[in-house]
mmCIF file of C-alpha atoms in Angstrom:
data_model
loop_
_atom_site.group_PDB
_atom_site.id
_atom_site.type_symbol
_atom_site.label_atom_id
_atom_site.label_comp_id
_atom_site.label_asym_id
_atom_site.label_seq_id
_atom_site.Cartn_x
_atom_site.Cartn_y
_atom_site.Cartn_z
ATOM 1 C CA UNK A 1352 94.078 29.438 174.366
ATOM 2 C CA UNK A 1353 95.956 31.629 176.844
ATOM 3 C CA UNK A 1354 99.716 31.221 176.505
ATOM 4 C CA UNK A 1355 102.106 32.530 179.162
ATOM 5 C CA UNK A 1356 105.329 33.803 177.639
ATOM 6 C CA UNK A 1357 107.874 33.401 180.428
ATOM 7 C CA UNK A 1358 110.933 35.644 180.175
ATOM 8 C CA UNK A 1359 113.836 37.108 182.128
ATOM 9 C CA UNK A 1360 115.458 34.795 184.661
ATOM 10 C CA UNK A 1361 118.527 34.571 186.864
ATOM 11 C CA UNK A 1362 121.098 33.699 184.205
ATOM 12 C CA UNK A 1363 123.589 35.930 182.415
ATOM 13 C CA UNK A 1364 121.319 35.692 179.357
ATOM 14 C CA UNK A 1365 118.601 37.886 180.879
ATOM 15 C CA UNK A 1366 118.852 40.541 178.155
ATOM 16 C CA UNK A 1367 118.698 37.940 175.372
ATOM 17 C CA UNK A 1368 115.501 36.605 176.922
ATOM 18 C CA UNK A 1369 113.911 40.063 176.791
ATOM 19 C CA UNK A 1370 114.635 40.277 173.062
ATOM 20 C CA UNK A 1371 113.362 36.751 172.382
ATOM 21 C CA UNK A 1372 110.172 37.253 174.400
ATOM 22 C CA UNK A 1373 109.497 40.563 172.659
ATOM 23 C CA UNK A 1374 109.660 38.849 169.284
ATOM 24 C CA UNK A 1375 107.551 35.838 170.316
ATOM 25 C CA UNK A 1376 104.859 38.056 171.867
ATOM 26 C CA UNK A 1377 104.663 40.340 168.822
ATOM 27 C CA UNK A 1378 104.667 37.432 166.345
ATOM 28 C CA UNK A 1379 102.215 35.010 167.977
ATOM 29 C CA UNK A 1380 98.968 34.294 166.112
ATOM 30 C CA UNK A 1381 96.334 36.363 167.969
ATOM 31 C CA UNK A 1382 93.486 34.525 166.255
ATOM 32 C CA UNK A 1383 94.565 31.280 167.938
ATOM 33 C CA UNK A 1384 96.269 32.420 171.136
ATOM 34 C CA UNK A 1385 95.962 35.091 173.792
ATOM 35 C CA UNK A 1386 99.493 35.824 175.057
ATOM 36 C CA UNK A 1387 100.195 36.615 178.710
ATOM 37 C CA UNK A 1388 103.547 38.151 179.667
ATOM 38 C CA UNK A 1389 105.037 36.713 182.853
ATOM 39 C CA UNK A 1390 108.439 37.972 183.968
ATOM 40 C CA UNK A 1391 111.092 36.524 186.253
ATOM 41 C CA UNK A 1392 113.562 39.113 187.537
ATOM 42 C CA UNK A 1393 117.297 38.620 188.080
ATOM 43 C CA UNK A 1394 116.738 37.461 191.668
ATOM 44 C CA UNK A 1395 114.266 34.762 190.586
ATOM 45 C CA UNK A 1396 111.057 36.493 191.716
ATOM 46 C CA UNK A 1397 107.984 36.227 189.472
ATOM 47 C CA UNK A 1398 106.059 39.295 188.305
ATOM 48 C CA UNK A 1399 102.939 40.176 186.343
ATOM 49 C CA UNK A 1400 102.265 43.701 185.063
ATOM 50 C CA UNK A 1401 98.551 44.381 184.486
ATOM 51 C CA UNK A 1402 99.282 47.828 183.055
ATOM 52 C CA UNK A 1403 101.909 46.814 180.502
ATOM 53 C CA UNK A 1404 101.126 47.483 176.854
ATOM 54 C CA UNK A 1405 99.514 44.660 174.904
ATOM 55 C CA UNK A 1406 100.659 45.368 171.340
ATOM 56 C CA UNK A 1407 104.029 45.980 169.680
ATOM 57 C CA UNK A 1408 105.872 45.574 172.951
ATOM 58 C CA UNK A 1409 109.575 46.216 173.508
ATOM 59 C CA UNK A 1410 110.775 44.583 176.720
ATOM 60 C CA UNK A 1411 114.292 45.962 176.282
ATOM 61 C CA UNK A 1412 113.019 49.524 175.872
ATOM 62 C CA UNK A 1413 110.077 49.594 178.296
ATOM 63 C CA UNK A 1414 110.693 48.094 181.733
ATOM 64 C CA UNK A 1415 108.106 45.396 182.415
ATOM 65 C CA UNK A 1416 109.088 45.024 186.067
ATOM 66 C CA UNK A 1417 108.475 48.672 186.991
ATOM 67 C CA UNK A 1418 105.044 48.704 188.611
ATOM 68 C CA UNK A 1419 104.564 44.947 188.230
ATOM 69 C CA UNK A 1420 103.048 42.818 190.990
ATOM 70 C CA UNK A 1421 105.056 40.085 192.684
ATOM 71 C CA UNK A 1422 103.058 36.910 192.017
ATOM 72 C CA UNK A 1423 102.900 33.183 192.573
ATOM 73 C CA UNK A 1424 101.306 30.441 190.484
ATOM 74 C CA UNK A 1425 98.554 28.097 191.594
ATOM 75 C CA UNK A 1426 96.994 25.263 189.563
ATOM 76 C CA UNK A 1427 93.260 25.389 188.893
ATOM 77 C CA UNK A 1428 90.866 23.017 187.142
ATOM 78 C CA UNK A 1429 91.326 24.781 183.791
ATOM 79 C CA UNK A 1430 94.941 25.919 183.981
ATOM 80 C CA UNK A 1431 97.288 28.018 186.111
ATOM 81 C CA UNK A 1432 96.214 31.071 188.102
ATOM 82 C CA UNK A 1433 98.620 33.989 188.530
ATOM 83 C CA UNK A 1434 98.031 35.354 192.025
ATOM 84 C CA UNK A 1435 99.186 38.611 193.650
ATOM 85 C CA UNK A 1436 101.349 37.740 196.671
ATOM 86 C CA UNK A 1437 100.117 40.740 198.670
ATOM 87 C CA UNK A 1438 96.382 40.583 198.026
ATOM 88 C CA UNK A 1439 95.970 36.902 197.041
ATOM 89 C CA UNK A 1440 93.793 38.061 194.152
ATOM 90 C CA UNK A 1441 93.867 36.228 190.815
ATOM 91 C CA UNK A 1442 95.359 38.643 188.268
ATOM 92 C CA UNK A 1443 95.245 36.389 185.197
ATOM 93 C CA UNK A 1444 95.525 32.756 184.178
ATOM 94 C CA UNK A 1445 96.934 30.606 181.375
ATOM 95 C CA UNK A 1446 96.716 27.093 179.915
ATOM 96 C CA UNK A 1447 100.125 26.564 178.293
ATOM 97 C CA UNK A 1448 103.560 28.134 178.616
ATOM 98 C CA UNK A 1449 106.178 29.319 176.158
ATOM 99 C CA UNK A 1450 109.299 29.573 178.332
ATOM 100 C CA UNK A 1451 111.836 31.804 176.639
ATOM 101 C CA UNK A 1452 114.199 32.042 179.603
ATOM 102 C CA UNK A 1453 117.660 31.249 178.276
ATOM 103 C CA UNK A 1454 120.527 29.733 180.248
ATOM 104 C CA UNK A 1455 120.671 28.345 183.776
ATOM 105 C CA UNK A 1456 117.358 28.032 185.653
ATOM 106 C CA UNK A 1457 115.587 28.446 182.311
ATOM 107 C CA UNK A 1458 116.657 25.777 179.842
ATOM 108 C CA UNK A 1459 118.592 23.394 182.091
ATOM 109 C CA UNK A 1460 115.612 21.351 183.265
ATOM 110 C CA UNK A 1461 114.959 23.444 186.376
ATOM 111 C CA UNK A 1462 112.079 25.459 184.949
ATOM 112 C CA UNK A 1463 110.820 22.438 183.016
ATOM 113 C CA UNK A 1464 110.609 20.440 186.246
ATOM 114 C CA UNK A 1465 108.691 23.239 187.945
ATOM 115 C CA UNK A 1466 106.217 23.517 185.071
ATOM 116 C CA UNK A 1467 105.776 19.755 184.929
ATOM 117 C CA UNK A 1468 105.053 19.701 188.653
ATOM 118 C CA UNK A 1469 102.427 22.395 188.013
ATOM 119 C CA UNK A 1470 100.870 20.045 185.430
ATOM 120 C CA UNK A 1471 101.005 22.582 182.605
ATOM 121 C CA UNK A 1472 102.136 22.112 178.987
ATOM 122 C CA UNK A 1473 105.328 23.918 178.007
ATOM 123 C CA UNK A 1474 107.162 24.568 174.747
ATOM 124 C CA UNK A 1475 110.529 22.907 174.204
ATOM 125 C CA UNK A 1476 112.125 19.695 175.463
ATOM 126 C CA UNK A 1477 111.140 17.906 178.653
ATOM 127 C CA UNK A 1478 113.259 17.858 181.835
ATOM 128 C CA UNK A 1479 115.808 15.248 180.759
ATOM 129 C CA UNK A 1480 116.561 16.595 177.289
ATOM 130 C CA UNK A 1481 116.881 20.129 178.641
ATOM 131 C CA UNK A 1482 119.219 19.124 181.458
ATOM 132 C CA UNK A 1483 121.477 17.006 179.265
ATOM 133 C CA UNK A 1484 121.824 19.554 176.468
ATOM 134 C CA UNK A 1485 122.692 22.309 178.932
ATOM 135 C CA UNK A 1486 125.718 20.356 180.152
ATOM 136 C CA UNK A 1487 128.245 20.369 177.307
ATOM 137 C CA UNK A 1488 130.391 17.734 179.029
ATOM 138 C CA UNK A 1489 127.570 15.200 179.468
ATOM 139 C CA UNK A 1490 126.243 15.940 175.977
ATOM 140 C CA UNK A 1491 129.646 15.182 174.462
ATOM 141 C CA UNK A 1492 129.777 11.806 176.195
ATOM 142 C CA UNK A 1493 126.360 10.777 174.860
ATOM 143 C CA UNK A 1494 127.105 12.053 171.363
ATOM 144 C CA UNK A 1495 130.368 10.102 171.298
ATOM 145 C CA UNK A 1496 128.479 6.969 172.348
ATOM 146 C CA UNK A 1497 126.096 7.569 169.429
ATOM 147 C CA UNK A 1498 129.022 7.799 167.005
ATOM 148 C CA UNK A 1499 128.660 11.540 166.407
ATOM 149 C CA UNK A 1500 131.921 13.488 165.962
ATOM 150 C CA UNK A 1501 132.629 16.173 168.593
ATOM 151 C CA UNK A 1502 135.615 18.409 169.292
ATOM 152 C CA UNK A 1503 138.340 17.040 171.565
ATOM 153 C CA UNK A 1504 138.353 18.659 174.988
ATOM 154 C CA UNK A 1505 139.356 18.530 178.637
ATOM 155 C CA UNK A 1506 136.896 18.973 181.518
ATOM 156 C CA UNK A 1507 138.089 20.982 184.525
ATOM 157 C CA UNK A 1508 136.413 21.596 187.881
ATOM 158 C CA UNK A 1509 136.650 24.683 190.068
ATOM 159 C CA UNK A 1510 137.887 22.679 193.056
ATOM 160 C CA UNK A 1511 140.807 21.318 190.994
ATOM 161 C CA UNK A 1512 141.473 23.661 188.036
ATOM 162 C CA UNK A 1513 145.081 22.537 187.607
ATOM 163 C CA UNK A 1514 144.275 18.845 187.127
ATOM 164 C CA UNK A 1515 145.674 19.242 183.611
ATOM 165 C CA UNK A 1516 148.543 21.660 183.024
ATOM 166 C CA UNK A 1517 148.453 24.199 180.238
ATOM 167 C CA UNK A 1518 151.397 22.422 178.635
ATOM 168 C CA UNK A 1519 149.609 19.066 178.640
ATOM 169 C CA UNK A 1520 146.447 20.605 177.185
ATOM 170 C CA UNK A 1521 148.354 22.355 174.395
ATOM 171 C CA UNK A 1522 150.331 19.215 173.566
ATOM 172 C CA UNK A 1523 147.015 17.395 173.072
ATOM 173 C CA UNK A 1524 144.742 20.054 171.582
ATOM 174 C CA UNK A 1525 147.181 22.531 170.084
ATOM 175 C CA UNK A 1526 146.518 26.282 169.967
ATOM 176 C CA UNK A 1527 144.271 28.166 169.941
ATOM 177 C CA UNK A 1528 141.786 26.571 172.336
ATOM 178 C CA UNK A 1529 138.413 27.729 173.596
ATOM 179 C CA UNK A 1530 137.571 27.844 177.300
ATOM 180 C CA UNK A 1531 133.849 27.732 178.093
ATOM 181 C CA UNK A 1532 131.492 27.047 181.011
ATOM 182 C CA UNK A 1533 129.951 23.582 180.761
ATOM 183 C CA UNK A 1534 126.505 24.975 181.609
ATOM 184 C CA UNK A 1535 125.865 28.248 179.810
ATOM 185 C CA UNK A 1536 124.648 29.439 176.449
ATOM 186 C CA UNK A 1537 124.928 32.335 174.011
ATOM 187 C CA UNK A 1538 128.740 32.137 174.253
ATOM 188 C CA UNK A 1539 128.572 33.600 177.782
ATOM 189 C CA UNK A 1540 131.935 33.216 179.527
ATOM 190 C CA UNK A 1541 133.664 31.814 176.430
ATOM 191 C CA UNK A 1542 137.231 32.882 175.640
ATOM 192 C CA UNK A 1543 139.629 32.172 172.804
ATOM 193 C CA UNK A 1544 143.106 31.366 174.153
ATOM 194 C CA UNK A 1545 146.432 31.644 172.341
ATOM 195 C CA UNK A 1546 148.905 31.648 175.259
ATOM 196 C CA UNK A 1547 149.218 30.705 178.932
ATOM 197 C CA UNK A 1548 148.434 34.176 180.260
ATOM 198 C CA UNK A 1549 145.191 34.266 178.288
ATOM 199 C CA UNK A 1550 144.462 30.743 179.543
ATOM 200 C CA UNK A 1551 144.639 31.819 183.186
ATOM 201 C CA UNK A 1552 142.316 34.749 182.517
ATOM 202 C CA UNK A 1553 139.922 32.521 180.567
ATOM 203 C CA UNK A 1554 139.696 30.023 183.444
ATOM 204 C CA UNK A 1555 138.834 32.828 185.850
ATOM 205 C CA UNK A 1556 136.161 34.142 183.475
ATOM 206 C CA UNK A 1557 134.540 30.755 182.813
ATOM 207 C CA UNK A 1558 134.498 29.795 186.489
ATOM 208 C CA UNK A 1559 132.378 32.879 187.197
ATOM 209 C CA UNK A 1560 129.503 31.113 185.440
ATOM 210 C CA UNK A 1561 129.983 27.443 186.334
ATOM 211 C CA UNK A 1562 131.971 25.102 188.562
ATOM 212 C CA UNK A 1563 132.711 22.876 185.559
ATOM 213 C CA UNK A 1564 134.325 24.118 182.363
ATOM 214 C CA UNK A 1565 135.585 22.734 179.060
ATOM 215 C CA UNK A 1566 138.868 23.477 177.342
ATOM 216 C CA UNK A 1567 138.188 22.624 173.724
ATOM 217 C CA UNK A 1568 140.222 22.379 170.555
ATOM 218 C CA UNK A 1569 139.593 25.062 167.944
ATOM 219 C CA UNK A 1570 137.909 23.845 164.780
ATOM 220 C CA UNK A 1571 138.729 26.239 161.969
ATOM 221 C CA UNK A 1572 136.037 26.336 159.322
ATOM 222 C CA UNK A 1573 132.386 27.132 158.668
ATOM 223 C CA UNK A 1574 129.778 27.433 161.437
ATOM 224 C CA UNK A 1575 126.591 25.684 160.311
ATOM 225 C CA UNK A 1576 123.242 25.337 162.067
ATOM 226 C CA UNK A 1577 119.872 23.674 161.534
ATOM 227 C CA UNK A 1578 116.573 23.538 163.399
ATOM 228 C CA UNK A 1579 114.722 20.559 164.882
ATOM 229 C CA UNK A 1580 110.951 20.495 165.322
ATOM 230 C CA UNK A 1581 108.739 17.654 166.568
ATOM 231 C CA UNK A 1582 108.079 15.132 169.315
ATOM 232 C CA UNK A 1583 108.276 11.432 168.432
ATOM 233 C CA UNK A 1584 108.829 12.289 164.772
ATOM 234 C CA UNK A 1585 111.549 14.914 164.375
ATOM 235 C CA UNK A 1586 111.705 17.241 161.388
ATOM 236 C CA UNK A 1587 114.844 19.089 160.409
ATOM 237 C CA UNK A 1588 115.152 22.426 158.631
ATOM 238 C CA UNK A 1589 117.461 23.677 155.926
ATOM 239 C CA UNK A 1590 121.042 24.393 156.991
ATOM 240 C CA UNK A 1591 122.122 27.964 157.722
ATOM 241 C CA UNK A 1592 125.587 29.440 158.038
ATOM 242 C CA UNK A 1593 127.062 31.946 160.498
ATOM 243 C CA UNK A 1594 129.461 34.235 158.674
ATOM 244 C CA UNK A 1595 131.304 35.965 161.508
ATOM 245 C CA UNK A 1596 133.107 39.212 160.843
ATOM 246 C CA UNK A 1597 134.942 39.020 164.178
ATOM 247 C CA UNK A 1598 137.430 36.578 165.693
ATOM 248 C CA UNK A 1599 134.704 34.241 166.964
ATOM 249 C CA UNK A 1600 130.932 34.267 167.335
ATOM 250 C CA UNK A 1601 130.819 35.754 170.834
ATOM 251 C CA UNK A 1602 127.875 36.992 172.911
ATOM 252 C CA UNK A 1603 128.422 40.531 171.609
ATOM 253 C CA UNK A 1604 128.572 39.328 168.013
ATOM 254 C CA UNK A 1605 125.299 37.438 168.464
ATOM 255 C CA UNK A 1606 123.198 40.010 170.260
ATOM 256 C CA UNK A 1607 124.844 43.444 170.523
ATOM 257 C CA UNK A 1608 127.021 44.257 167.528
ATOM 258 C CA UNK A 1609 125.124 44.960 164.320
ATOM 259 C CA UNK A 1610 128.164 43.949 162.280
ATOM 260 C CA UNK A 1611 129.396 40.961 164.319
ATOM 261 C CA UNK A 1612 128.036 38.360 161.904
ATOM 262 C CA UNK A 1613 125.635 37.705 159.084
ATOM 263 C CA UNK A 1614 123.278 34.756 158.692
ATOM 264 C CA UNK A 1615 123.363 32.942 155.366
ATOM 265 C CA UNK A 1616 120.356 30.729 154.574
ATOM 266 C CA UNK A 1617 120.864 28.340 152.913
ATOM 267 C CA UNK A 1618 124.477 27.644 153.816
ATOM 268 C CA UNK A 1619 127.086 27.796 151.066
ATOM 269 C CA UNK A 1620 128.043 24.122 151.256
ATOM 270 C CA UNK A 1621 127.248 21.247 148.933
ATOM 271 C CA UNK A 1622 124.050 19.222 149.204
ATOM 272 C CA UNK A 1623 125.786 16.106 150.497
ATOM 273 C CA UNK A 1624 127.217 17.938 153.496
ATOM 274 C CA UNK A 1625 123.818 19.494 154.258
ATOM 275 C CA UNK A 1626 122.112 16.102 154.208
ATOM 276 C CA UNK A 1627 124.790 14.697 156.485
ATOM 277 C CA UNK A 1628 124.242 17.581 158.928
ATOM 278 C CA UNK A 1629 120.480 17.070 158.899
ATOM 279 C CA UNK A 1630 120.814 13.340 159.581
ATOM 280 C CA UNK A 1631 123.335 13.868 162.388
ATOM 281 C CA UNK A 1632 121.104 16.510 163.979
ATOM 282 C CA UNK A 1633 118.196 14.085 164.282
ATOM 283 C CA UNK A 1634 120.457 11.324 165.639
ATOM 284 C CA UNK A 1635 121.943 13.737 168.168
ATOM 285 C CA UNK A 1636 118.563 14.938 169.460
ATOM 286 C CA UNK A 1637 117.360 11.358 169.870
ATOM 287 C CA UNK A 1638 120.584 10.509 171.733
ATOM 288 C CA UNK A 1639 119.864 13.126 174.407
ATOM 289 C CA UNK A 1640 116.056 12.645 174.542
ATOM 290 C CA UNK A 1641 115.317 16.038 173.019
ATOM 291 C CA UNK A 1642 111.764 16.750 171.818
ATOM 292 C CA UNK A 1643 109.894 19.911 170.887
ATOM 293 C CA UNK A 1644 112.614 22.074 169.424
ATOM 294 C CA UNK A 1645 116.358 22.528 169.208
ATOM 295 C CA UNK A 1646 119.000 24.272 167.167
ATOM 296 C CA UNK A 1647 121.927 21.993 166.377
ATOM 297 C CA UNK A 1648 125.269 23.651 165.650
ATOM 298 C CA UNK A 1649 128.145 22.189 163.648
ATOM 299 C CA UNK A 1650 131.631 23.109 162.500
ATOM 300 C CA UNK A 1651 132.840 22.110 159.033
ATOM 301 C CA UNK A 1652 136.628 22.101 158.812
ATOM 302 C CA UNK A 1653 138.623 22.950 155.719
ATOM 303 C CA UNK A 1654 139.012 19.243 154.874
ATOM 304 C CA UNK A 1655 135.197 18.762 155.009
ATOM 305 C CA UNK A 1656 135.085 17.045 158.410
ATOM 306 C CA UNK A 1657 131.953 17.727 160.458
ATOM 307 C CA UNK A 1658 131.996 18.247 164.227
ATOM 308 C CA UNK A 1659 128.854 18.799 166.295
ATOM 309 C CA UNK A 1660 129.435 21.829 168.499
ATOM 310 C CA UNK A 1661 126.292 21.967 170.647
ATOM 311 C CA UNK A 1662 122.554 21.340 170.886
ATOM 312 C CA UNK A 1663 120.601 24.391 172.020
ATOM 313 C CA UNK A 1664 117.180 23.374 173.343
ATOM 314 C CA UNK A 1665 115.927 26.934 173.785
ATOM 315 C CA UNK A 1666 117.537 28.833 170.915
ATOM 316 C CA UNK A 1667 117.407 32.578 170.574
ATOM 317 C CA UNK A 1668 114.068 33.753 169.214
ATOM 318 C CA UNK A 1669 115.031 37.328 168.431
ATOM 319 C CA UNK A 1670 114.130 38.985 165.145
ATOM 320 C CA UNK A 1671 117.511 37.962 163.720
ATOM 321 C CA UNK A 1672 117.965 34.521 165.294
ATOM 322 C CA UNK A 1673 118.925 31.551 163.144
ATOM 323 C CA UNK A 1674 116.262 29.109 164.386
ATOM 324 C CA UNK A 1675 113.329 31.002 162.916
ATOM 325 C CA UNK A 1676 115.344 31.963 159.801
ATOM 326 C CA UNK A 1677 116.107 28.354 158.789
ATOM 327 C CA UNK A 1678 112.484 27.317 159.336
ATOM 328 C CA UNK A 1679 111.207 30.289 157.352
ATOM 329 C CA UNK A 1680 113.426 29.207 154.446
ATOM 330 C CA UNK A 1681 112.083 25.667 154.909
ATOM 331 C CA UNK A 1682 108.506 26.862 154.438
ATOM 332 C CA UNK A 1683 107.341 27.626 157.985
ATOM 333 C CA UNK A 1684 107.072 31.384 158.661
ATOM 334 C CA UNK A 1685 107.635 32.591 162.214
ATOM 335 C CA UNK A 1686 103.972 32.967 163.206
ATOM 336 C CA UNK A 1687 103.243 29.409 162.070
ATOM 337 C CA UNK A 1688 106.434 28.144 163.737
ATOM 338 C CA UNK A 1689 105.297 29.538 167.089
ATOM 339 C CA UNK A 1690 101.896 27.925 166.577
ATOM 340 C CA UNK A 1691 103.422 24.532 165.829
ATOM 341 C CA UNK A 1692 105.694 24.748 168.881
ATOM 342 C CA UNK A 1693 102.694 25.428 171.131
ATOM 343 C CA UNK A 1694 100.712 22.610 169.532
ATOM 344 C CA UNK A 1695 103.646 20.233 170.061
ATOM 345 C CA UNK A 1696 103.768 21.256 173.736
ATOM 346 C CA UNK A 1697 100.087 20.457 174.198
ATOM 347 C CA UNK A 1698 100.435 17.191 172.268
ATOM 348 C CA UNK A 1699 103.306 15.981 174.478
ATOM 349 C CA UNK A 1700 101.529 17.078 177.649
ATOM 350 C CA UNK A 1701 98.398 15.137 176.672
ATOM 351 C CA UNK A 1702 100.504 12.101 175.790
ATOM 352 C CA UNK A 1703 102.233 12.189 179.180
ATOM 353 C CA UNK A 1704 98.928 12.712 180.963
ATOM 354 C CA UNK A 1705 97.543 9.546 179.382
ATOM 355 C CA UNK A 1706 100.570 7.606 180.575
ATOM 356 C CA UNK A 1707 100.289 8.882 184.143
ATOM 357 C CA UNK A 1708 96.568 8.029 184.154
ATOM 358 C CA UNK A 1709 97.318 4.445 183.097
ATOM 359 C CA UNK A 1710 100.030 4.169 185.751
#
């Protein structure tokens, strides 16, 4: 089966995508799948490089886009053809996609809608689950309705950023607070705020990435994460812990600094808390219609109160990312995890095809 690994994209998480795609490509089971690299540059144009290396790739070290052909996709009877825009020649084809484009235009339902319109199976949640999880404000509302604890916050819009004054926010949430774009991942545009001057700067930073932002209370405690895998029947992994060595788990701490944090699997919390996290993670994914995969992140405060921080429907898949680490500890090594994710994509696609045929 030919699997297109889609990477790059227009979001601020372009570089993370290169690292994730490198790892997925190098780890995929070559006895079951034939991987095809398909890149989207920062302007949103699609490219295929016939001359790029086929083993032990490094997308961050060797530029895929240099010498690549600008392409478009066209459905065929057996799958999707990748066609050179200049010559209209078919360069390659594929039957299923593993989109590893993080952030906006990649995991917010946009790409999922495009792939669904192309009638091709794709790894990860469908359009609705992807779109909901990407919007932290909407996700919070649905999680609250499902009885899942979330951090208190205010939602601000770029057209009216002073709807709530700094004084009113502090009187409600206290200090410090975190300011974050509503639609972004990997801690892009997130700032920790301890005074009004920092607050003004944080608003300006967050509004560079979204027109809607959240000002959220700080939860002091452990950062805990688990993985979700499955379609109708969701499985949940062991719980891992982020042990940050910096002020908070920022973009740099996640992907650039070698000393920004360590991943502890299993987490150093008691069994009862872990089971509670695992149960809440499944409830949360069902609440937002999330299938395929997700990484669900929690905070555990000093008085043992759990708060769900976010649901990431296209988690980092780098060599050091938590999603694959917690599943490896749970008995599914990375190569097998990638296989199961692809099989789940095909299973859901076939299920949906049967429904559309009956309709």
